[in-house]
PDB file of C-alpha atoms and ligand atoms in Angstrom:
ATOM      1  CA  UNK L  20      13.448   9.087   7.872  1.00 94.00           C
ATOM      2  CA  UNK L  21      10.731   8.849   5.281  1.00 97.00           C
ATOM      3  CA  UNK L  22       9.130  11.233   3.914  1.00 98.00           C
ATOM      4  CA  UNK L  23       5.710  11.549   5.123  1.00 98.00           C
ATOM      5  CA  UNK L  24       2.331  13.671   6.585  1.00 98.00           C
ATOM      6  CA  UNK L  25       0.228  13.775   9.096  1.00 98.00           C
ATOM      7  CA  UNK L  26      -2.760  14.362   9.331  1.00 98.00           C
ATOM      8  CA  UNK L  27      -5.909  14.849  11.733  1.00 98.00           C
ATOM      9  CA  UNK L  28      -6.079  13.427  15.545  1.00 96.00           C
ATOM     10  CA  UNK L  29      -7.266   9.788  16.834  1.00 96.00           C
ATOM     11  CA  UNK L  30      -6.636   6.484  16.400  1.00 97.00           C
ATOM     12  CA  UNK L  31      -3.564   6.266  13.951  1.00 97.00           C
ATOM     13  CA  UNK L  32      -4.337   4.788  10.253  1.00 98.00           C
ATOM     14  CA  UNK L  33      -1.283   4.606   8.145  1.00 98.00           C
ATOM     15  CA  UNK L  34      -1.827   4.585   4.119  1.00 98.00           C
ATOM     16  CA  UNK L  35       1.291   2.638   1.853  1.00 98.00           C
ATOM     17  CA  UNK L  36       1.018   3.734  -1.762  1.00 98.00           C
ATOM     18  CA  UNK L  37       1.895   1.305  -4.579  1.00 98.00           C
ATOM     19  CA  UNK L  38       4.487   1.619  -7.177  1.00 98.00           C
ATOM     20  CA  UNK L  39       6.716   3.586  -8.554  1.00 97.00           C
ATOM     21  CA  UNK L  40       4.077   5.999  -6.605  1.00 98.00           C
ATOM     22  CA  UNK L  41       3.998   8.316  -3.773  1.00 98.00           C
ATOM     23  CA  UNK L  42       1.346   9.507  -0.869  1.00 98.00           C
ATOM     24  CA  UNK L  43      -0.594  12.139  -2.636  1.00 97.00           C
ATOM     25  CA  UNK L  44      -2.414   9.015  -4.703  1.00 97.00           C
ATOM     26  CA  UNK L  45      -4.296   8.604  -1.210  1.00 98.00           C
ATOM     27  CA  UNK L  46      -5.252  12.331  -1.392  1.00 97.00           C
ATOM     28  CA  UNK L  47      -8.992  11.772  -0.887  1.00 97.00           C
ATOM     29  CA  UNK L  48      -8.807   9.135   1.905  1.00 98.00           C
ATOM     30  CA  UNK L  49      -6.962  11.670   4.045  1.00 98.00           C
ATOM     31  CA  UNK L  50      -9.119  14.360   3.211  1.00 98.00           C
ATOM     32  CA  UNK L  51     -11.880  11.655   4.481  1.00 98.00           C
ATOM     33  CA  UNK L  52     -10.475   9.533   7.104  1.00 98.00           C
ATOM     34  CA  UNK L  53      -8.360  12.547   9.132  1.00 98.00           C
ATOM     35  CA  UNK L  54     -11.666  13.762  10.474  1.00 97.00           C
ATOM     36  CA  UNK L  55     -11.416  11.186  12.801  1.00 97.00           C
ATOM     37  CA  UNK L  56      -7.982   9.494  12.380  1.00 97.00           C
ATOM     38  CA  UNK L  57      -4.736  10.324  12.615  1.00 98.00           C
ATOM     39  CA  UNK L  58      -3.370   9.704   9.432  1.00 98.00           C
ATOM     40  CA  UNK L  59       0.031   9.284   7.984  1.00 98.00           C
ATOM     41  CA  UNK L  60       0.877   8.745   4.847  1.00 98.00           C
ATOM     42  CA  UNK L  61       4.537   8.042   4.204  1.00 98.00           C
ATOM     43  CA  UNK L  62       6.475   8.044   0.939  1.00 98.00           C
ATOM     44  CA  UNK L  63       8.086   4.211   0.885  1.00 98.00           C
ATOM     45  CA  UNK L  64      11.720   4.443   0.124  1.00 97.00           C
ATOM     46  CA  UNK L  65      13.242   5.680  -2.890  1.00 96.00           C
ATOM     47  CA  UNK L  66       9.856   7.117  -4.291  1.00 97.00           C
ATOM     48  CA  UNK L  67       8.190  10.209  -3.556  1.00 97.00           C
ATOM     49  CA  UNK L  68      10.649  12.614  -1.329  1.00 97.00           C
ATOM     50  CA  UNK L  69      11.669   9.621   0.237  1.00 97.00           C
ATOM     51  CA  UNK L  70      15.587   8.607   0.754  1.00 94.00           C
ATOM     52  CA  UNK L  71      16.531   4.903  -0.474  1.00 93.00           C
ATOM     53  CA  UNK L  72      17.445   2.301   1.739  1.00 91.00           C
ATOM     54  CA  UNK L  73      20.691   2.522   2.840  1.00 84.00           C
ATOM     55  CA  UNK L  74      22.881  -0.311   2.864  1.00 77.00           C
ATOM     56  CA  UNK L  75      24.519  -2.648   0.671  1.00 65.00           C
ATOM     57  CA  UNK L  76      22.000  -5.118   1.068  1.00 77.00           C
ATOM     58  CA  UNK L  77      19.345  -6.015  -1.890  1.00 84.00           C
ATOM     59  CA  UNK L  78      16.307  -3.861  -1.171  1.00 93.00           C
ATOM     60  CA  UNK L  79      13.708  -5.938   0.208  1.00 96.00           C
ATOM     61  CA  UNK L  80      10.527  -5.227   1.365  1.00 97.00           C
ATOM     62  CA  UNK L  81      11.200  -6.527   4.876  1.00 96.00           C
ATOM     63  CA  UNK L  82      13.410  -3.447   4.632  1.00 96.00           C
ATOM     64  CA  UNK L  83      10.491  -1.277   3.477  1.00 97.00           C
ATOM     65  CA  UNK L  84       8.713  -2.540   6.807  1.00 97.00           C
ATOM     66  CA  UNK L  85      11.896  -1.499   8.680  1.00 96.00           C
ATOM     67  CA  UNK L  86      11.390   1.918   7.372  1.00 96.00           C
ATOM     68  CA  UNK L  87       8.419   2.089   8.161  1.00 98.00           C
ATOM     69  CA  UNK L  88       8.594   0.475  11.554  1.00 97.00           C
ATOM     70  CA  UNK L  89      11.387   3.187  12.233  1.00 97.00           C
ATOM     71  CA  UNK L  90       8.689   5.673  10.820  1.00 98.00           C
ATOM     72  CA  UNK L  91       6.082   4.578  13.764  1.00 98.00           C
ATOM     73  CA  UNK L  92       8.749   5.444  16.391  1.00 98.00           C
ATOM     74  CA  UNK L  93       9.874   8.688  15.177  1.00 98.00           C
ATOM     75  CA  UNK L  94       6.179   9.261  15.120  1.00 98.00           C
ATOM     76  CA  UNK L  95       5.759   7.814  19.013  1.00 97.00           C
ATOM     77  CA  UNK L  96       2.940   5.439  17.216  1.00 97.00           C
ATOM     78  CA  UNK L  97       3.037   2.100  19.089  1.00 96.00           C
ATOM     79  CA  UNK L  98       0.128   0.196  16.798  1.00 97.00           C
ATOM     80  CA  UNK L  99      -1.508   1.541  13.585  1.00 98.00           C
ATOM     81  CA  UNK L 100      -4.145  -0.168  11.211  1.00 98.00           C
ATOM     82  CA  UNK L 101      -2.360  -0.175   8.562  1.00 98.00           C
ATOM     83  CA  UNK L 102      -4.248  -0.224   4.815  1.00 98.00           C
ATOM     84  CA  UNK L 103      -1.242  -1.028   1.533  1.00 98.00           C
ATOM     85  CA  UNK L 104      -1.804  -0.575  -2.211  1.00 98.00           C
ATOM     86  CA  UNK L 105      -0.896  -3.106  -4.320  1.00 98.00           C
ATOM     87  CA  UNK L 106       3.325  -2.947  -3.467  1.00 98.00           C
ATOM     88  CA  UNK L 107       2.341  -0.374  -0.419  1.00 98.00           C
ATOM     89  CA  UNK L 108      -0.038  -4.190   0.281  1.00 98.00           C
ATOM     90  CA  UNK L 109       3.633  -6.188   0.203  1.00 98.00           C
ATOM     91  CA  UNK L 110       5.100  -3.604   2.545  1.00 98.00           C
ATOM     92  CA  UNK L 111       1.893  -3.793   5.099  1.00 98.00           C
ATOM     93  CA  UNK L 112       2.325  -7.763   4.725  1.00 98.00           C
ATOM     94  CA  UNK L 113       5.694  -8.033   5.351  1.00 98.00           C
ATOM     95  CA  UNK L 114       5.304  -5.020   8.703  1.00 98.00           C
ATOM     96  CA  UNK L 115       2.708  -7.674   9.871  1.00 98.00           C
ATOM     97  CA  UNK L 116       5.162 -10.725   9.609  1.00 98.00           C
ATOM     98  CA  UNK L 117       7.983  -8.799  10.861  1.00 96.00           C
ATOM     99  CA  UNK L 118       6.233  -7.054  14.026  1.00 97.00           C
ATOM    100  CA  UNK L 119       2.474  -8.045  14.022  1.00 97.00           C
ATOM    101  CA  UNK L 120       2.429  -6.070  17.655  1.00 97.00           C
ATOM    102  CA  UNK L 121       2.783  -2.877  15.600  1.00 97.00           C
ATOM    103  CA  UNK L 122      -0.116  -3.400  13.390  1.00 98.00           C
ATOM    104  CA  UNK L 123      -4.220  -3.285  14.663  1.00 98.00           C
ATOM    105  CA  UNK L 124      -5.717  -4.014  11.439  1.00 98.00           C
ATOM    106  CA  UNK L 125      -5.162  -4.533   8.204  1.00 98.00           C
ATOM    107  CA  UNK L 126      -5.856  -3.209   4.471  1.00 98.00           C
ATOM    108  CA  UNK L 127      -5.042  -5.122   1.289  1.00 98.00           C
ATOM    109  CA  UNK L 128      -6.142  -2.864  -1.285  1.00 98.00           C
ATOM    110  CA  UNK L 129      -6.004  -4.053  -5.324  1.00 98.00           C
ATOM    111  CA  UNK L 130      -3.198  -6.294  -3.994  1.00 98.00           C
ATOM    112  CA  UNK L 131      -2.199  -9.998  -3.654  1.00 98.00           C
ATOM    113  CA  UNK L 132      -0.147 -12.501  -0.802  1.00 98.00           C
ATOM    114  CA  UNK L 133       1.594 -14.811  -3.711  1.00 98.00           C
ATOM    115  CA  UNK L 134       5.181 -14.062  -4.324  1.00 98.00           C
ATOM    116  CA  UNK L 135       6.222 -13.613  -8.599  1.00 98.00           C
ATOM    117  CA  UNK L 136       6.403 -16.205 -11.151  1.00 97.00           C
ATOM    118  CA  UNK L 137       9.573 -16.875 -11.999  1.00 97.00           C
ATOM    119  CA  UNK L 138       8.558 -15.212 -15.649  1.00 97.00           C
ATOM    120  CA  UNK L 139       7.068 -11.885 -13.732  1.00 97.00           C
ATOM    121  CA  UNK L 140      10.514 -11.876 -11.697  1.00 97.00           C
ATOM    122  CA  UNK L 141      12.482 -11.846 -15.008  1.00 98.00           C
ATOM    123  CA  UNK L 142      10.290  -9.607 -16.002  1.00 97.00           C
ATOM    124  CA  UNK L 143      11.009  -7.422 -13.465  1.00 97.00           C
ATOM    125  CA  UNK L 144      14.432  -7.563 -13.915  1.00 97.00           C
ATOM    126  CA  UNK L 145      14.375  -6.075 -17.187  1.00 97.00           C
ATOM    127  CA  UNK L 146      12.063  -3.346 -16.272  1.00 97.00           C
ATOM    128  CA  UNK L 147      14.681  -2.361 -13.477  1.00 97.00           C
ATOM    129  CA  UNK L 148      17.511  -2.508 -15.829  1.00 97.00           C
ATOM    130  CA  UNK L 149      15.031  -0.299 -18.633  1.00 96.00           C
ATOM    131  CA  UNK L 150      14.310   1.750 -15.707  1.00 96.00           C
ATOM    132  CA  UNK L 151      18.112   2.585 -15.289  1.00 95.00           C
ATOM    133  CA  UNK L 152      19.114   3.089 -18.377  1.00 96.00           C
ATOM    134  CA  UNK L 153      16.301   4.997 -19.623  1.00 95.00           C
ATOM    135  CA  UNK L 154      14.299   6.630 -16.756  1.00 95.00           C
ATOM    136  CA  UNK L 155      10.647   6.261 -15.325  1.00 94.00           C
ATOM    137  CA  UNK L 156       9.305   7.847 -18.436  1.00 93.00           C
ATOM    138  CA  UNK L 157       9.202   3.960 -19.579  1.00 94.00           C
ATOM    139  CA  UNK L 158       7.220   3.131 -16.667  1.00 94.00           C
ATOM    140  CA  UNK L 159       4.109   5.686 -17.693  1.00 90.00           C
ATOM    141  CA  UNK L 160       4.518   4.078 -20.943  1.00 86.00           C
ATOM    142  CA  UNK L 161       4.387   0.784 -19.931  1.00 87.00           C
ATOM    143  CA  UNK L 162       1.680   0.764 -16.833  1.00 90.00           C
ATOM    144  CA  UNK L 163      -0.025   3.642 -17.217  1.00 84.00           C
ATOM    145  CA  UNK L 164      -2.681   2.343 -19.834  1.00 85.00           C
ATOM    146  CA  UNK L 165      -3.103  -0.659 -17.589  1.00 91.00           C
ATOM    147  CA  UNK L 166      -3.720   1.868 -14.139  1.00 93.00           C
ATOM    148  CA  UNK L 167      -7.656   2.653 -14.907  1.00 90.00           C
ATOM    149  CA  UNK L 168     -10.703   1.167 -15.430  1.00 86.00           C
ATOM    150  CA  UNK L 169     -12.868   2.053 -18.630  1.00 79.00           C
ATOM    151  CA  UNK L 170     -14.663   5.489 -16.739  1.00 72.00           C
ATOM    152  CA  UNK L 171     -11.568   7.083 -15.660  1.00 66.00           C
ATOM    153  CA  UNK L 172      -9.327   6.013 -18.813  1.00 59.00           C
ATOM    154  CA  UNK L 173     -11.781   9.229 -19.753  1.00 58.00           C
ATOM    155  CA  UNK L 174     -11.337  11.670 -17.376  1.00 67.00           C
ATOM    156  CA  UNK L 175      -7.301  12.861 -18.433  1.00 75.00           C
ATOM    157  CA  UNK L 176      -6.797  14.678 -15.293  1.00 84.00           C
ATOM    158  CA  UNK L 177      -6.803  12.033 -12.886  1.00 86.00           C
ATOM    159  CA  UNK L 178      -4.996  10.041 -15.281  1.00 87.00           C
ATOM    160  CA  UNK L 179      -2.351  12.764 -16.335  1.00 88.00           C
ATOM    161  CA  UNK L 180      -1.927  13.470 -12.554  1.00 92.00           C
ATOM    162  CA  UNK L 181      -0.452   9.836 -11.836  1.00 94.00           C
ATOM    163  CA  UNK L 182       1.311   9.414 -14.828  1.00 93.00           C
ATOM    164  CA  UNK L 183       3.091  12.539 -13.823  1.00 94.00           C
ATOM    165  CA  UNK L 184       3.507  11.180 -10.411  1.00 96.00           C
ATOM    166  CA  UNK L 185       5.331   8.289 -12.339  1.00 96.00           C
ATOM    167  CA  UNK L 186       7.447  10.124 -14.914  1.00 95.00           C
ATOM    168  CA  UNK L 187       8.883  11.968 -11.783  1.00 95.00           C
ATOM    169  CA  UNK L 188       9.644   9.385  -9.739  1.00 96.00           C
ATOM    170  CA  UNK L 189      13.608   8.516  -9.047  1.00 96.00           C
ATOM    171  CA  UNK L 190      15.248   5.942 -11.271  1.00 96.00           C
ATOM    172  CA  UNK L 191      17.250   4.537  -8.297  1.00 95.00           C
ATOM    173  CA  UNK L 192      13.926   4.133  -5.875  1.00 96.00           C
ATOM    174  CA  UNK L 193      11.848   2.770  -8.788  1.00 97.00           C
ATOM    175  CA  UNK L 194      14.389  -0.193  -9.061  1.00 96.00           C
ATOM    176  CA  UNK L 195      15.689  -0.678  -6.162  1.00 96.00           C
ATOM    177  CA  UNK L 196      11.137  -1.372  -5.538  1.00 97.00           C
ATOM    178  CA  UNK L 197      11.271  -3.476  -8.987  1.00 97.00           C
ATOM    179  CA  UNK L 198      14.354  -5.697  -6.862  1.00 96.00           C
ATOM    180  CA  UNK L 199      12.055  -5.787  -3.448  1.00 97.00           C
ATOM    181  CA  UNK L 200       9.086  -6.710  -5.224  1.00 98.00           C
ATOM    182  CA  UNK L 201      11.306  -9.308  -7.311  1.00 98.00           C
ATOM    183  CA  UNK L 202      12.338 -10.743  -4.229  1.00 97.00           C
ATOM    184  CA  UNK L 203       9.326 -10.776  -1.902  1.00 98.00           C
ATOM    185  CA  UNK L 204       8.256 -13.979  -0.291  1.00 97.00           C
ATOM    186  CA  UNK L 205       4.932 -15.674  -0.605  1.00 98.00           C
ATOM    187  CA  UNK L 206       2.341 -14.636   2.142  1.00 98.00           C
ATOM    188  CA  UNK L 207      -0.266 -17.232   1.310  1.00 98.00           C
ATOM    189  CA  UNK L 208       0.982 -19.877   4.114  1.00 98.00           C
ATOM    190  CA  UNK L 209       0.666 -16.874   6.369  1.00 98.00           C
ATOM    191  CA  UNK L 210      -2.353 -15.331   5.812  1.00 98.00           C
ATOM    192  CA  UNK L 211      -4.912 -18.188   8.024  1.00 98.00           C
ATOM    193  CA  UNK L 212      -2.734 -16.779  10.989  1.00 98.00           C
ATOM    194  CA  UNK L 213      -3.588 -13.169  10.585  1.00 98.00           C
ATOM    195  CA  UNK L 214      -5.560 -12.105  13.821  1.00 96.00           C
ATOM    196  CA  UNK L 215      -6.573  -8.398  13.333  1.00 98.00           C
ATOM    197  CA  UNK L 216      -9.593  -7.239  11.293  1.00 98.00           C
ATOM    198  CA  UNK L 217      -9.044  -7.034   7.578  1.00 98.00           C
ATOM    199  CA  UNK L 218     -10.583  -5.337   5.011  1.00 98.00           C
ATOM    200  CA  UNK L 219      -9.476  -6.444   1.254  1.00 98.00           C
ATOM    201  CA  UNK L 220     -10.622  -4.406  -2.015  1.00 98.00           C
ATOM    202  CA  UNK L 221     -10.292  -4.695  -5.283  1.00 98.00           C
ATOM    203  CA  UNK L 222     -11.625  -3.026  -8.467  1.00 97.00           C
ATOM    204  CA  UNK L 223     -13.350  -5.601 -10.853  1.00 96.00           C
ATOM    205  CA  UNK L 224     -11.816  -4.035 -13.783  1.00 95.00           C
ATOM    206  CA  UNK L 225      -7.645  -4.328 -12.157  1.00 96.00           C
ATOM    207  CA  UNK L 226      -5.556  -5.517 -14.799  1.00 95.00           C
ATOM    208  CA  UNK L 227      -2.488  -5.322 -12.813  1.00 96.00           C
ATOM    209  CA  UNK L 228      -2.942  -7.388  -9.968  1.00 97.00           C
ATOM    210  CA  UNK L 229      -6.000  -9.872 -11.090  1.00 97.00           C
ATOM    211  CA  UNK L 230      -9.068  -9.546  -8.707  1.00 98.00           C
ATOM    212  CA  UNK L 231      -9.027 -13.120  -8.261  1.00 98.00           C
ATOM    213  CA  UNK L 232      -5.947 -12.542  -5.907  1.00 98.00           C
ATOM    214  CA  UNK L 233      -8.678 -10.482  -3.294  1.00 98.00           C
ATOM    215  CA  UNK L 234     -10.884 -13.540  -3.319  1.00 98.00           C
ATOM    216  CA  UNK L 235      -8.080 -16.029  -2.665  1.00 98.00           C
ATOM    217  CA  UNK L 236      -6.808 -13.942   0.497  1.00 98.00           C
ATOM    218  CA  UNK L 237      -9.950 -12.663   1.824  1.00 98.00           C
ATOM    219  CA  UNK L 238     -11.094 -16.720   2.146  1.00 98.00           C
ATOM    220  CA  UNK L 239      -7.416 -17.211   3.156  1.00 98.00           C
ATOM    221  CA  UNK L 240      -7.733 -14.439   6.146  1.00 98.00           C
ATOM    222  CA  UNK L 241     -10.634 -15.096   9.122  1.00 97.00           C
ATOM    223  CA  UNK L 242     -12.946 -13.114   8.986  1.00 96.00           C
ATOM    224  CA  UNK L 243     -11.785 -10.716   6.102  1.00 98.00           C
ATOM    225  CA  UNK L 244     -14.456  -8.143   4.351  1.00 98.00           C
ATOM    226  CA  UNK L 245     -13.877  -8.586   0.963  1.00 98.00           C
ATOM    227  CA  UNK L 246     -15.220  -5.517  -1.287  1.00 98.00           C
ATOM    228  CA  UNK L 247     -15.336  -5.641  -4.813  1.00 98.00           C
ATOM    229  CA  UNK L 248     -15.631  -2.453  -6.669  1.00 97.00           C
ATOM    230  CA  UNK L 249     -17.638  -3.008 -10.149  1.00 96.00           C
ATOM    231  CA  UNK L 250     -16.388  -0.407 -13.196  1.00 93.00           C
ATOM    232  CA  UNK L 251     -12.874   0.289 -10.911  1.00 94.00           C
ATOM    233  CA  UNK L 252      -9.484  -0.877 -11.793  1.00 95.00           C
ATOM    234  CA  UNK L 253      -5.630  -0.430 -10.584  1.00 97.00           C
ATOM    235  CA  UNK L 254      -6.287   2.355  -8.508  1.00 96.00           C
ATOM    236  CA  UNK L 255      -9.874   2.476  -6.861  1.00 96.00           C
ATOM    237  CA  UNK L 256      -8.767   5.118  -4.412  1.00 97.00           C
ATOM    238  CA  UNK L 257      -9.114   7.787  -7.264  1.00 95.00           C
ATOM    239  CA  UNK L 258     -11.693   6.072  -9.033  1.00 93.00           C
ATOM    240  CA  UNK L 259     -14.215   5.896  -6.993  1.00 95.00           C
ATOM    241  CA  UNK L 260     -12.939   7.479  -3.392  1.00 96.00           C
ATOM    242  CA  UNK L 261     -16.172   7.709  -2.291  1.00 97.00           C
ATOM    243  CA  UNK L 262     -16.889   3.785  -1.937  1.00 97.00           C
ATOM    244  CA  UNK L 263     -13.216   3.060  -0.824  1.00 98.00           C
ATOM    245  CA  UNK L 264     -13.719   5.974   2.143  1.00 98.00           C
ATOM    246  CA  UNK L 265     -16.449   4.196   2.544  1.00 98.00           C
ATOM    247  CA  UNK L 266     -15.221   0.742   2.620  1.00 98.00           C
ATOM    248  CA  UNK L 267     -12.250   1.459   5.019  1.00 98.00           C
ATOM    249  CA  UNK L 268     -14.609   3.325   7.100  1.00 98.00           C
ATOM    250  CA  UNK L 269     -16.045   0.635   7.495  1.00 98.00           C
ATOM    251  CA  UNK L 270     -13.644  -1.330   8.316  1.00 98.00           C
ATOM    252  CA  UNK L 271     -11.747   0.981  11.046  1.00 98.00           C
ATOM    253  CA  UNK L 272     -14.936   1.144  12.926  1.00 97.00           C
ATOM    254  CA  UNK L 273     -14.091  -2.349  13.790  1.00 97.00           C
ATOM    255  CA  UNK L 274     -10.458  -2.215  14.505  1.00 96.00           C
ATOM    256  CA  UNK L 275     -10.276  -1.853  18.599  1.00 77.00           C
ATOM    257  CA  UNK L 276      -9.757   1.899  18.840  1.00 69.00           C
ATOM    258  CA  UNK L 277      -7.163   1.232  22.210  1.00 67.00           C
ATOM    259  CA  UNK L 278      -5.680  -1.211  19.732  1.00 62.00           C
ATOM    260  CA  UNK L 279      -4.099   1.193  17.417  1.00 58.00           C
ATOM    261  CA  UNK L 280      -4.046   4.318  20.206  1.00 56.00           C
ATOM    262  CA  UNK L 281      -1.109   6.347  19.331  1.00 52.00           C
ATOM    263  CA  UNK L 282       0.216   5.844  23.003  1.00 52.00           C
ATOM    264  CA  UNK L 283      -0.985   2.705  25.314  1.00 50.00           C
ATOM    265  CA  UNK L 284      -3.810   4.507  27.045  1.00 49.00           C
ATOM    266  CA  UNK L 285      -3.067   5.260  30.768  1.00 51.00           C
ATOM    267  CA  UNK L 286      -4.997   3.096  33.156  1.00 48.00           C
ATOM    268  CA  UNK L 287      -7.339   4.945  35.123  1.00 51.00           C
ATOM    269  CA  UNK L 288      -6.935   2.892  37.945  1.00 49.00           C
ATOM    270  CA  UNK L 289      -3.362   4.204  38.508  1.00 43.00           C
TER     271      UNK L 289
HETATM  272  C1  LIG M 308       1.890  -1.654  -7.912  1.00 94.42           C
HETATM  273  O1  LIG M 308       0.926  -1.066  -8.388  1.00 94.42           O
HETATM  274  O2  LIG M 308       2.360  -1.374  -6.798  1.00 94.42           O
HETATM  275  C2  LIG M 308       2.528  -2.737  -8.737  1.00 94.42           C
HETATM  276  O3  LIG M 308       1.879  -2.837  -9.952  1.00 94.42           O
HETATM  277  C3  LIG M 308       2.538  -4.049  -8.026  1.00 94.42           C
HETATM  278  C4  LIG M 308       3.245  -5.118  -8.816  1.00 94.42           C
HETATM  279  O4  LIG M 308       3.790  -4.816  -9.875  1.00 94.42           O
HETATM  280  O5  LIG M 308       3.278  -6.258  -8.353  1.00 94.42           O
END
């Protein structure tokens, strides 16, 4: 079972951190959103406290959803909006394509639908191997200057806390994610058929995933809310938590509440 907390009463909302990361990055939406939500926040597998996935399979993230999807029953949670970042955005993709009855809404935060280049997947490959051989340490190296935007490139202690979160995440989850991510499909063609109420943010400033990648699946998606965050970058949930609570507020006032009840509600009529 994954790894994971809960937190508050209502409608459930589940948060998917991005890599090699774990659930405290989404620290100040549950302090927000579990006033009225129930939230869970789950380590994906391999990172965090997490277990990897078992099998001899190649890690996929259609396996992630399974995980997950295995996390929702433990959990007695029949439909959950469901908000990703950036590789936690894959995972919540491929949970829609792979049971879109589990999922009320969703949340593609400073993420993107298209699959990797065929440079970015070699790419990837030698990160994993790096990542073997030599730990995550190379990871903080590597990303970390590329996480922030300009403001919070300033303020160390955010920025120490989430390189820390990387140096300490497990070798063996990091690249068994690297392979996942590697392998992941392309979600364009898909996106026109997505029929629950998405919200998709970005920070102006990412230089990770390019912003560009919001617009192109927010006019992809009907009826998508598209936020752009000036000043943020990678990780808008720590840079400016107050306009992403905001924005996903927002945006789970207009997922169905009986849509993503944690059990079907009883009908009164019975
Ligand atoms: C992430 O933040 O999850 C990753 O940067 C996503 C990616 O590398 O595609």
């Amino acid at each position: 079972m994954l790894a994971h907390t809960v937190s508050g009463d209502g409608p459930a909302v589940v948060l998917l951190h991005g890599f090699p990361l774990d659930r405290n990055i989404w620290e100040p939406q549950v302090a927000h959103l579990s006033s009225r939500y129930r939230v869970i926040a789950p380590d994906l597998p391999g990172l965090g406290e997490s277990p990897p996935l078992s099998g001899d399979e190649p890690p996929t993230m259609a396996g992630m959803a399974r995980a997950m999807r295995a996390l929702l029953d433990h959990l007695d949670v029949r439909r959950a909006a469901v908000a990703g970042h950036s590789m936690g955005g894959y995972v919540a993709l491929a949970l829609y394509k792979e049971a879109p009855e589990r999922v009320s809404g969703l949340g593609l935060v400073a993420t993107q639908a298209r699959a990797d280049t065929d440079e970015a997947r070699s790419g990837r490959y030698a990160t994993a191997d790096k990542v073997w051989a030599e730990g995550t340490g190379v990871l903080a190296y590597g990303m970390g200057p590329k996480l922030f935007g300009p403001e919070v490139r300033q303020e160390r202690a955010v920025y120490r806390g989430v390189l820390e979160i990387i140096r300490r995440a497990p070798a063996e989850g990091a690249r068994a994610a690297l392979l996942a991510m590697a392998a992941r499909e392309d979600m364009r063609p898909r996106l026109p058929g997505v029929d629950v109420p998405t919200l998709v943010l970005t920070g102006e400033e990412d230089r990770l995933i390019p912003p560009d990648r919001s617009d192109e699946m927010a006019a992809a998606i009907p009826n998508a809310v598209l936020v752009k965050l000036a000043g943020a970058g990678h990780m808008p949930m720590l840079e400016q938590p107050d306009e992403v609570n905001r924005a996903l507020g927002a945006w789970l006032e207009t997922v169905d509440p009986r849509a993503h009840a944690a059990r079907p509600t009883p009908d009164p009529r019975r």
